[in-house]
Coordinates of C-alpha atoms in Angstrom, one line a residue:
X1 CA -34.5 58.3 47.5
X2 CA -37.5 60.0 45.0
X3 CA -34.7 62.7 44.1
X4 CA -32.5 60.1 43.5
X5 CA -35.0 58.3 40.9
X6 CA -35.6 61.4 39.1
X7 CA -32.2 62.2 38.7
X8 CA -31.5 58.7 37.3
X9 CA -35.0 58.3 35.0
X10 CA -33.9 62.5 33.3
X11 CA -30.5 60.9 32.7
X12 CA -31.5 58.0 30.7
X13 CA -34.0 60.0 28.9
X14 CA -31.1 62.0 27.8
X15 CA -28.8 59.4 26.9
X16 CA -31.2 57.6 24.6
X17 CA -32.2 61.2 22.9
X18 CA -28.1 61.1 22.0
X19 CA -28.6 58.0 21.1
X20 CA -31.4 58.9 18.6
X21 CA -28.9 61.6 17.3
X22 CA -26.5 59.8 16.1
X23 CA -28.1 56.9 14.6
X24 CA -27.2 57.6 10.3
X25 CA -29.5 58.9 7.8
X26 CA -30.8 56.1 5.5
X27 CA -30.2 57.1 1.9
X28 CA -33.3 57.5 -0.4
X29 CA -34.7 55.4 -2.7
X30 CA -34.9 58.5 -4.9
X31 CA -31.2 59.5 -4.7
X32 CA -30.4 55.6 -5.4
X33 CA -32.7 55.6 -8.6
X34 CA -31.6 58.9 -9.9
X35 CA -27.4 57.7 -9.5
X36 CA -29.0 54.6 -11.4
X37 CA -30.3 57.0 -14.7
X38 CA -27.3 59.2 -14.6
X39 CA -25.2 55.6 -15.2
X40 CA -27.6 54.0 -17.8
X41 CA -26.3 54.3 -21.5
X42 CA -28.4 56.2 -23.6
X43 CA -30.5 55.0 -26.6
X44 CA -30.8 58.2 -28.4
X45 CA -27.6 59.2 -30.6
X46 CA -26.9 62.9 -32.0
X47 CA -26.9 62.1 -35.9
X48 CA -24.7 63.8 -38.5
X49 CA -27.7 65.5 -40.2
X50 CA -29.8 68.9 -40.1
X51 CA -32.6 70.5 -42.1
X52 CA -29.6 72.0 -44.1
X53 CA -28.1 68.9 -45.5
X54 CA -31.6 67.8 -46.0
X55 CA -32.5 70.4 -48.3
X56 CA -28.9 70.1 -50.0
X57 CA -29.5 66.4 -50.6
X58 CA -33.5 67.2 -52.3
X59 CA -31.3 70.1 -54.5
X60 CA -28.8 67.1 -55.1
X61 CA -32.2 64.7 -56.4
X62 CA -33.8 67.2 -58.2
X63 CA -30.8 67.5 -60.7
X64 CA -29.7 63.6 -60.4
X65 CA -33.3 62.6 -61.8
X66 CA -33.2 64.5 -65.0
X67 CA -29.7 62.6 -65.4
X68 CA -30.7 59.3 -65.3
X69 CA -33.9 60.1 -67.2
X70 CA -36.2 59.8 -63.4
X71 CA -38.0 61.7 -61.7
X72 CA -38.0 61.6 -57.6
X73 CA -40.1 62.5 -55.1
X74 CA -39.3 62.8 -51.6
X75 CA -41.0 60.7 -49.0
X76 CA -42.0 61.8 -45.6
X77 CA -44.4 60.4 -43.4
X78 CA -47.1 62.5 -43.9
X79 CA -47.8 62.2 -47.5
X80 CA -49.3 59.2 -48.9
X81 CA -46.3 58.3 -51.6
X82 CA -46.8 55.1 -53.3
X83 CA -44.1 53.0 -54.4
X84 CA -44.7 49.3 -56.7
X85 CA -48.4 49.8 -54.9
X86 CA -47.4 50.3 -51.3
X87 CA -48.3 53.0 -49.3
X88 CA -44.9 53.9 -48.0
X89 CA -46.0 56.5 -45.0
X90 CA -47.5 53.7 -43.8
X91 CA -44.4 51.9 -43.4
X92 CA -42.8 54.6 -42.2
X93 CA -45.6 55.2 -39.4
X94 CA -45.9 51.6 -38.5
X95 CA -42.0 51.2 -38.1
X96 CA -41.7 48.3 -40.4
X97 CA -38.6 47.2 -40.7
X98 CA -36.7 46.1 -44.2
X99 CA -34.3 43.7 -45.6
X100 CA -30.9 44.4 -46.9
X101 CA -29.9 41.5 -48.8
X102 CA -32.0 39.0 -47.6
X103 CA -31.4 39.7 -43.8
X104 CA -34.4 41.5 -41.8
X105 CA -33.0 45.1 -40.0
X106 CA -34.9 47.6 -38.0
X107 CA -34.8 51.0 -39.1
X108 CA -35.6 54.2 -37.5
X109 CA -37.7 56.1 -39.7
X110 CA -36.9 59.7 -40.7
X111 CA -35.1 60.9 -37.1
X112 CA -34.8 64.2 -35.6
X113 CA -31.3 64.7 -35.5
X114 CA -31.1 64.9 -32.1
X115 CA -33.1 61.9 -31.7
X116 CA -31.0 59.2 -33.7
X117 CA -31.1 55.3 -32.7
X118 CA -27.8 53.7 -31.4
X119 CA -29.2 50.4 -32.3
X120 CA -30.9 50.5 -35.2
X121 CA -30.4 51.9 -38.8
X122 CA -31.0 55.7 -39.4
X123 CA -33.2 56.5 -42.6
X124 CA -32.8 60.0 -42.7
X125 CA -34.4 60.5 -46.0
X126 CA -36.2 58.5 -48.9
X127 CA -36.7 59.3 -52.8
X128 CA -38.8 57.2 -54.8
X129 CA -39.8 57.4 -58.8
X130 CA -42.8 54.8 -58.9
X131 CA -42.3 55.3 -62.5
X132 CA -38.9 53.9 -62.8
X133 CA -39.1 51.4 -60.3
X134 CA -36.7 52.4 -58.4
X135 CA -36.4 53.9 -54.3
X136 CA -33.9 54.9 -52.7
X137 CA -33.3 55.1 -48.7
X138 CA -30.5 57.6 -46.9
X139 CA -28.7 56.0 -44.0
X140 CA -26.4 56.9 -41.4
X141 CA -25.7 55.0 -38.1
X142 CA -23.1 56.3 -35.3
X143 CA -19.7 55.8 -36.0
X144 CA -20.5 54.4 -39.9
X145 CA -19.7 55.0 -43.2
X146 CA -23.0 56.7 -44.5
X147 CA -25.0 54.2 -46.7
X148 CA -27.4 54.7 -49.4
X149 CA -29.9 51.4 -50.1
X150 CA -32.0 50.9 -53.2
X151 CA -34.9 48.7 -53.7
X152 CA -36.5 47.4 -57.2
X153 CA -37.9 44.0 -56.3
X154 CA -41.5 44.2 -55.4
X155 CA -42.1 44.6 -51.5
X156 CA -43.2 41.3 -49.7
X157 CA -45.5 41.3 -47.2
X158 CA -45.2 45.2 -47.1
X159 CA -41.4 44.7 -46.3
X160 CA -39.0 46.9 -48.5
X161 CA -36.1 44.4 -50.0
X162 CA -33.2 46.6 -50.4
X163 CA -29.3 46.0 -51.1
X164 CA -26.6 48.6 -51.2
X165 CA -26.8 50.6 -54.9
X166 CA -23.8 50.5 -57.4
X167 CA -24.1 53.7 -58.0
X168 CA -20.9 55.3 -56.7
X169 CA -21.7 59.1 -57.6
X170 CA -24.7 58.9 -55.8
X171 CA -22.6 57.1 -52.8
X172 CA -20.2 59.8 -53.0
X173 CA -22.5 62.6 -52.7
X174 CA -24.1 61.4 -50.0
X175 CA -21.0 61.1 -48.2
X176 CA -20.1 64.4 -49.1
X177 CA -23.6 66.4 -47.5
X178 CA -23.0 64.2 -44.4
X179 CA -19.7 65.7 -43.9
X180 CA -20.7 69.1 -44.9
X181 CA -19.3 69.2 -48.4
X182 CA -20.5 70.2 -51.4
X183 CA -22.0 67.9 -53.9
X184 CA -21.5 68.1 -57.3
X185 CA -23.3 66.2 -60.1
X186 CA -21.3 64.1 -62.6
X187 CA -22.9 66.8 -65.2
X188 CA -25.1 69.8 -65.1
X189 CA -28.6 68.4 -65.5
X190 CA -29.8 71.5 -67.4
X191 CA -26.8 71.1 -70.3
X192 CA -27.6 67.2 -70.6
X193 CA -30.3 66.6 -73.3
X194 CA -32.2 63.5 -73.2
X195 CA -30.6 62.6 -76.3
X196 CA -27.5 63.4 -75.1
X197 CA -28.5 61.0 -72.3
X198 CA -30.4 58.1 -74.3
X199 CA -27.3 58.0 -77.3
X200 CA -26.9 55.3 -79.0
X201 CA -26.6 51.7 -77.3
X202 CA -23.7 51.1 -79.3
X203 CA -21.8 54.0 -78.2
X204 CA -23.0 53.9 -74.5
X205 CA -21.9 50.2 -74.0
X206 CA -18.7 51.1 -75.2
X207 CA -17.7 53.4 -72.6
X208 CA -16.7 52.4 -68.9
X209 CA -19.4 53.7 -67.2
X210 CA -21.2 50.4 -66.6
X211 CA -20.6 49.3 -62.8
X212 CA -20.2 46.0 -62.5
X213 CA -22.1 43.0 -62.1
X214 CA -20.2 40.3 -61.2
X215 CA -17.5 40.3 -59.2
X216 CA -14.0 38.6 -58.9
X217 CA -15.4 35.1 -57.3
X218 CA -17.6 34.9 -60.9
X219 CA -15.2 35.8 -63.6
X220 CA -13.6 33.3 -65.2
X221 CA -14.5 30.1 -67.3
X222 CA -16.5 27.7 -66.1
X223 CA -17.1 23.6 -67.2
X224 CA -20.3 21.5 -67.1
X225 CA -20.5 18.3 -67.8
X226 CA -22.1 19.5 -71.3
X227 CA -20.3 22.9 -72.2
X228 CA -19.0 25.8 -70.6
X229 CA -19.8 29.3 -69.9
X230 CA -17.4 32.7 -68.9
X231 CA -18.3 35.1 -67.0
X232 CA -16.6 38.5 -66.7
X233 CA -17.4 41.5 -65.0
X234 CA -20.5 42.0 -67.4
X235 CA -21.1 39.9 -69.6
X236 CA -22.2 35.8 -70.0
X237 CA -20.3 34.0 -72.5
X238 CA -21.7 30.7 -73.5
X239 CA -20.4 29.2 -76.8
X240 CA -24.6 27.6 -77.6
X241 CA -26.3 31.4 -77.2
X242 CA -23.0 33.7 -77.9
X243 CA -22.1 36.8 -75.8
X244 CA -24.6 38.4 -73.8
X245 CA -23.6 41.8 -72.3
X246 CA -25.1 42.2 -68.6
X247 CA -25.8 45.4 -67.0
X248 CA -27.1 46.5 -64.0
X249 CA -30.8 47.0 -63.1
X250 CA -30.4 50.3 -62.3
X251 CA -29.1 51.3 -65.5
X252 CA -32.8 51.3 -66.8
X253 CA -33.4 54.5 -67.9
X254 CA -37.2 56.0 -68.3
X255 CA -37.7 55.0 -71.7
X256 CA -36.6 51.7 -71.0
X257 CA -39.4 51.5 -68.2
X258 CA -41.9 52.6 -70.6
X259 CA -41.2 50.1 -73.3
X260 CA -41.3 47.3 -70.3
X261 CA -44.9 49.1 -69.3
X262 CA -45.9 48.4 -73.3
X263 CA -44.8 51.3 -75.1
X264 CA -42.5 49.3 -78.0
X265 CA -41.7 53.0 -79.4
X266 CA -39.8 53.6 -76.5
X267 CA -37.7 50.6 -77.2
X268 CA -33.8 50.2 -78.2
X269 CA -32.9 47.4 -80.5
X270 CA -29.4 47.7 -79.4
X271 CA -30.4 46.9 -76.3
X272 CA -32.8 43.8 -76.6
X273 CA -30.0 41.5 -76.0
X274 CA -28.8 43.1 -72.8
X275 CA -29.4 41.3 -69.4
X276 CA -30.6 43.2 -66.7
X277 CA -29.1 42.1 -63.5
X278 CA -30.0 42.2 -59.7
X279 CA -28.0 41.4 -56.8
X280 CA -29.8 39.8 -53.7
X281 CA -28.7 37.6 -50.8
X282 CA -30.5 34.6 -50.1
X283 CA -29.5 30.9 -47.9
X284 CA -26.7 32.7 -47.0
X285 CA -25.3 32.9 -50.8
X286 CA -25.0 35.7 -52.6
X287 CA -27.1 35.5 -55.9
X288 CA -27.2 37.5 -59.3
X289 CA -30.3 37.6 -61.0
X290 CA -30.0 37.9 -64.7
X291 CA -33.2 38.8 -67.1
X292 CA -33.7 40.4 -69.8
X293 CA -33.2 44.1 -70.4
X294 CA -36.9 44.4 -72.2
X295 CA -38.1 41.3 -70.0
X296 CA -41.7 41.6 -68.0
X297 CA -42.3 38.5 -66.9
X298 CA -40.7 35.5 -66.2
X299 CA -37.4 34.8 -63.2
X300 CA -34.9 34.7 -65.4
X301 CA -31.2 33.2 -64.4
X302 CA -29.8 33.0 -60.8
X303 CA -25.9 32.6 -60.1
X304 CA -24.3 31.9 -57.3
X305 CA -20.6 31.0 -56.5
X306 CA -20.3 28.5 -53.6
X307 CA -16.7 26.9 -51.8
X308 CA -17.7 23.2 -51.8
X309 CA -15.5 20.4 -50.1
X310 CA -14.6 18.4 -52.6
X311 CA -12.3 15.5 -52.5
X312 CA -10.7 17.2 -49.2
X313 CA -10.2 20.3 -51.4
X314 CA -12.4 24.0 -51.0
X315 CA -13.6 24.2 -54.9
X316 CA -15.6 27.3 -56.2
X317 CA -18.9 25.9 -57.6
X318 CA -21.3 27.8 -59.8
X319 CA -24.3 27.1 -59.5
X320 CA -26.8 28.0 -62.1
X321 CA -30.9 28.2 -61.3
X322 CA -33.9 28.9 -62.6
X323 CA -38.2 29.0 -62.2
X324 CA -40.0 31.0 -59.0
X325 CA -38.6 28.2 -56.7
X326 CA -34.7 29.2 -58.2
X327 CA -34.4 25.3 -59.0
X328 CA -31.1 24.0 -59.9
X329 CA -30.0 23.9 -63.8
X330 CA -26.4 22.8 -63.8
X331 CA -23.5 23.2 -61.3
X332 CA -20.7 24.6 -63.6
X333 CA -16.5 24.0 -62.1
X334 CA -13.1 26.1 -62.6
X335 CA -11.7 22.8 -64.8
X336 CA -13.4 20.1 -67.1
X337 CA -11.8 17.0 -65.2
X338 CA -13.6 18.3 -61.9
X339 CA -17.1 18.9 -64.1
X340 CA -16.7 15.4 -65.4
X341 CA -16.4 13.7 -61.4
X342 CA -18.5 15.9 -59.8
X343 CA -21.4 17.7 -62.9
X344 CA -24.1 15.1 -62.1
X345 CA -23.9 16.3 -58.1
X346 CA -26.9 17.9 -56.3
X347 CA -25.7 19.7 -53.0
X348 CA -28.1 19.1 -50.1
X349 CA -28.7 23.4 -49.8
X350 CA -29.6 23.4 -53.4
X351 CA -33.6 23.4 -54.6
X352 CA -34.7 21.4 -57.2
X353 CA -38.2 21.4 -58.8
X354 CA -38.9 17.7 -57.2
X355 CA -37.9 18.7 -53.8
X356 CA -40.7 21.4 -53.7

């Protein structure tokens, strides 16, 4: 009988020791988090961009300045550039973000190429001539047309307001050094004399070279219930001040910056009757500031071209403003029957001094 129990208890003990043996393996938590990384989408995007096509875009600005009559520098994080009084490696080093018209966006600041954003807005480079007033910032972001921003309006808050620039040779060449192209300036810097440059106003406004200012919803004529106005591509027609050619801001050249800073020998008489327009988004409109070309101080004109419901009917309204607070002057319509029913009318999303 004991040999019979020891028999019995060795065969159990062997049993449950198969048992044991076969039971799975639990996966780890490590193999499980590590399938879980290989999965995740990554953040980081490969950009279009290199040291090379950085230094062929700073040989690019070098000869563009003398062009326009400016003078560049390149901005990095490191050097303490200032721009309309703003430190802007600080901004780069605190990630602020900007505006592009009107509408906040988050930038990634001067990338490694290997270490672009997916989500937010490359600026692989930035020029700036404090002088002129004017910077400009690079941009690429994956699978987008690359996009160069200017700003002229004075930071707020330490935010850079920028808009896309009218400049389509700068645009171009931009797009070019992105895809590995040359770039080739509309004329060799070194055979353009300033006064080749700065010729006379008369002769300059005459050739096609101005980009323009206001675009197909403005041009036309317009009625108030007190006169009228046309607009065209660049210029404001109004039969009580006469014809007022309108340019855009950028179009400033050095000299013209000067004679705004004080220096009235840097001044053009033909041009003391341009306006010098800038394009901004703002309560989801899109506005054209108009002042004048030699003008330091003051707001100057606002347009805006509005669809209202009027009558059951979508009617383009312009709307003309005014004053730091861009109060309402007159609403202006495509005929004179609608100005005479609707010119007295106030829209609710329109600011007038009394509502302040």
């Amino acid at each position: 009988m004991k040999s019979w129990g020891i028999v019995v208890a060795v065969s159990v003990g062997f049993t449950l020791a198969s048992c044991r043996s076969q039971q799975p393996k639990p996966t780890t938590s490590t193999t499980a988090s590590s399938s879980a990384v290989a999965h995740k989408p990554s953040a980081v995007s490969k950009l279009k961009w290199n040291a090379d096509k950085a230094k062929s875009l700073e040989t690019y600005m070098k000869g563009f300045g003398p062009l326009m009559q400016q003078n560049y520098s390149k901005v990095d994080a490191k050097t303490a550039t200032k721009w309309r009084g703003l430190d802007l490696s600080k901004v780069m080093q605190k990630k602020t973000p900007i505006t592009i018209d009107g509408h906040q966006t988050t930038v990634n600041w001067l990338p490694k190429a290997s270490r672009g954003s997916r989500t937010k807005l490359n600026v692989v480079a930035v020029y700036a001539d404090d002088h002129a007033g004017i910077l400009y910032l690079f941009t690429l972001k994956e699978n987008s047309v690359p996009r160069v921003l200017v700003s002229q309006a004075a930071p707020q808050k330490q935010v850079l307001s920028t808009t896309e620039t009218a400049n389509d040779e700068l645009k171009k060449a931009f797009a070019a050094i992105v895809a590995g192209k040359p770039a080739t300036l509309p004329a060799k810097a070194n055979d353009t004399s300033s006064s080749q440059i700065a010729a006379s106003s008369s002769n300059a406004a005459s050739q096609p070279t101005h980009a323009v200012v206001f675009d197909q919803s403005f041009q036309g004529t317009w009625y108030s219930q007190n006169g009228q106005m046309t607009i065209t591509g660049n210029s404001i027609q109004n039969p009580e001040y006469g014809n007022q050619p309108v340019y855009d801001i950028q179009e400033r050249t050095a000299n013209d910056t000067a004679a705004l800073n004080g220096d009235s020998t840097k001044m053009d008489p033909a041009k003391e009757e341009w306006g010098a327009a800038y394009r901004f988004s703002q309560d989801g409109k899109s506005w054209v500031n108009v002042r004048g070309w030699y003008q330091s101080a003051g707001a100057g004109g606002f347009y805006a071209v509005t669809n209202r419901n009027l009558g059951g009917k979508t009617v383009p309204v312009l709307e003309t403003a005014s004053g730091g607070g861009m109060w309402v002057d007159r609403n202006y319509y495509p005929t004179q029957a609608l100005a005479n029913q609707y010119g007295a009318t106030i829209y609710p999303d329109e600011h007038t001094a009394n509502s302040q």
